[in-house]
Short mmCIF file of C-alpha atoms in Angstrom, two decimals:
data_model
loop_
_atom_site.label_atom_id
_atom_site.label_comp_id
_atom_site.label_asym_id
_atom_site.label_seq_id
_atom_site.Cartn_x
_atom_site.Cartn_y
_atom_site.Cartn_z
CA MET A 1 0.07 -0.11 0.00
CA ALA A 2 2.98 2.31 1.23
CA GLY A 3 4.63 1.73 -2.40
CA LEU A 4 1.38 2.49 -4.49
CA LEU A 5 0.97 5.80 -2.16
CA ASP A 6 4.58 7.04 -3.38
CA THR A 7 3.83 6.19 -6.79
CA ILE A 8 0.81 8.20 -6.90
CA LYS A 9 2.52 11.09 -4.73
CA SER A 10 5.29 10.95 -7.15
CA MET A 11 2.98 11.03 -10.55
CA LEU A 12 1.15 14.24 -9.05
CA GLU A 13 4.54 16.08 -8.26
CA ARG A 14 5.65 15.42 -11.73
CA ASP A 15 2.40 16.94 -12.82
CA LYS A 16 2.44 19.61 -10.89
CA THR A 17 5.93 20.49 -11.86
CA VAL A 18 5.02 20.31 -15.73
CA ARG A 19 2.17 22.68 -15.11
CA LEU A 20 4.38 25.00 -13.44
CA VAL A 21 6.69 25.28 -16.26
CA ALA A 22 4.44 24.89 -19.09
CA ASN A 23 2.29 27.97 -17.57
CA ASP A 24 5.24 30.19 -17.07
CA PRO A 25 6.89 30.93 -20.54
CA ALA A 26 9.91 32.81 -19.04
CA LEU A 27 10.79 29.75 -16.82
CA THR A 28 10.24 27.57 -19.73
CA ALA A 29 12.75 29.61 -22.00
CA GLU A 30 15.21 29.87 -19.11
CA LEU A 31 15.30 26.16 -18.41
CA LEU A 32 15.42 25.43 -22.03
CA LEU A 33 18.49 27.76 -22.39
CA LEU A 34 20.32 25.94 -19.16
CA PHE A 35 19.78 22.80 -20.90
CA ARG A 36 20.97 24.02 -24.05
CA MET A 37 23.95 25.00 -22.20
CA ILE A 38 24.60 21.47 -21.01
CA LEU A 39 24.42 20.34 -24.80
CA ALA A 40 26.45 23.06 -26.18
CA ASP A 41 29.63 21.06 -26.17
CA GLY A 42 28.19 17.98 -27.76
CA GLU A 43 28.45 16.14 -24.46
CA VAL A 44 26.23 15.56 -21.38
CA ARG A 45 28.74 15.21 -18.12
CA SER A 46 27.61 14.35 -14.96
CA GLU A 47 28.64 17.62 -13.46
CA GLU A 48 26.88 19.68 -15.61
CA LEU A 49 23.70 17.97 -14.58
CA LEU A 50 24.09 18.02 -11.27
CA THR A 51 24.42 21.75 -11.72
CA PHE A 52 21.63 22.12 -13.44
CA LYS A 53 19.58 20.07 -10.88
CA SER A 54 20.50 22.29 -8.14
CA ILE A 55 19.96 25.04 -9.92
CA CYS A 56 16.10 23.58 -10.44
CA ARG A 57 15.91 23.38 -6.88
CA SER A 58 17.62 26.46 -5.50
CA ALA A 59 16.41 28.91 -7.99
CA PHE A 60 13.25 27.83 -9.47
CA GLY A 61 11.94 25.40 -6.38
CA LEU A 62 11.72 22.48 -8.70
CA ASN A 63 12.40 18.92 -7.69
CA PRO A 64 14.96 17.73 -9.97
CA ASP A 65 13.99 14.14 -8.75
CA VAL A 66 10.62 14.56 -10.82
CA MET A 67 11.73 16.44 -13.85
CA SER A 68 11.39 13.66 -16.32
CA GLU A 69 8.03 15.00 -18.02
CA VAL A 70 9.65 18.55 -17.65
CA TYR A 71 12.59 17.45 -19.84
CA LYS A 72 10.10 15.72 -22.35
CA TYR A 73 7.94 19.11 -22.48
CA LEU A 74 11.41 21.11 -22.91
CA GLU A 75 12.43 19.23 -25.84
CA ASP A 76 9.31 19.36 -27.75
CA PHE A 77 8.60 23.22 -26.72
CA GLY A 78 12.48 23.64 -27.76
CA TYR A 79 11.55 22.59 -31.51
CA GLU A 80 8.89 25.23 -31.77
CA MET A 81 10.56 28.10 -29.95
CA THR A 82 12.51 30.44 -32.38
CA ALA A 83 15.70 32.76 -30.93
CA GLU A 84 13.36 35.52 -31.80
CA GLN A 85 10.82 34.38 -29.93
CA THR A 86 12.98 33.59 -26.73
CA ALA A 87 14.54 37.07 -27.13
CA ASP A 88 11.06 38.47 -26.68
CA ILE A 89 10.23 36.58 -23.55
CA PHE A 90 13.92 37.98 -22.05
CA LYS A 91 13.32 41.44 -23.06
CA GLU A 92 10.21 41.87 -20.65
CA LEU A 93 12.46 40.27 -17.63
CA PRO A 94 14.17 42.60 -15.29
CA ALA A 95 17.99 42.83 -15.58
CA ASP A 96 18.74 41.12 -12.84
CA ARG A 97 16.94 37.97 -13.74
CA ARG A 98 18.56 38.34 -16.97
CA ARG A 99 21.63 38.59 -15.10
CA ASP A 100 20.83 35.64 -12.89
CA LEU A 101 20.19 33.45 -16.08
CA LEU A 102 23.64 34.10 -17.57
CA ASP A 103 25.23 33.53 -14.06
CA ARG A 104 23.56 30.19 -14.12
CA MET A 105 24.64 29.44 -17.69
CA ILE A 106 28.15 30.34 -16.88
CA GLN A 107 27.90 28.17 -13.62
CA ILE A 108 26.88 25.13 -15.72
CA ALA A 109 29.55 25.81 -18.47
CA GLU A 110 32.30 26.02 -15.81
CA SER A 111 31.12 23.05 -13.69
CA ASP A 112 33.30 20.50 -15.87
CA ASP A 113 36.12 22.51 -15.49
CA ARG A 114 36.16 22.89 -19.44
CA LEU A 115 35.18 25.82 -21.61
CA ASP A 116 34.43 24.71 -24.81
CA ALA A 117 34.39 27.05 -27.73
CA ARG A 118 30.85 26.02 -28.51
CA GLU A 119 29.99 26.82 -25.06
CA LEU A 120 31.72 30.20 -25.29
CA ALA A 121 29.67 31.02 -28.35
CA LEU A 122 26.20 30.04 -26.73
CA LEU A 123 27.30 32.41 -23.71
CA GLY A 124 28.19 35.36 -26.09
CA LYS A 125 25.21 34.97 -28.13
CA THR A 126 22.79 34.83 -25.06
CA ALA A 127 24.38 37.69 -23.61
CA ASP A 128 24.04 39.48 -26.34
CA MET A 129 20.35 38.70 -26.51
CA LEU A 130 20.07 39.51 -22.57
CA GLY A 131 21.43 42.96 -23.30
CA PHE A 132 24.72 42.03 -21.76
CA ASP A 133 28.35 42.73 -22.78
CA LEU A 134 30.51 39.68 -21.45
CA LYS A 135 33.86 41.55 -22.19
CA GLY A 136 32.67 44.81 -20.35
CA GLY A 137 30.15 43.14 -18.02
CA SER A 138 27.73 45.98 -18.79
CA ALA A 139 24.27 46.01 -19.24
#
């Protein structure tokens, strides 16, 4: 009986998490960019995934243990969202939230102690889209 209750609780928490992400376009776009940072160098490393999960928990209040459905949602959503649509979402966000996103992307990129040229390119493109200059650090 306890196993069944745990299964039901887990399913409800997964559904709640997916609804939370799906109902917040800015959060969806942020998670998508963070996940793209993991994939930028062509390899998914455990350090990057652990950092992503930690960010999900601490910054967004998402339980990383029930994120499998969110990952599927992000994958589907990622194919439908253009760079311009993403940029439009971020233009509406306050500067501190945009800076936090960039800082989190940098945290993921640095988590495996290697910065690949593709990671740097994604960081540069994202910084520009968010209205920041990585070289000068200004908004």
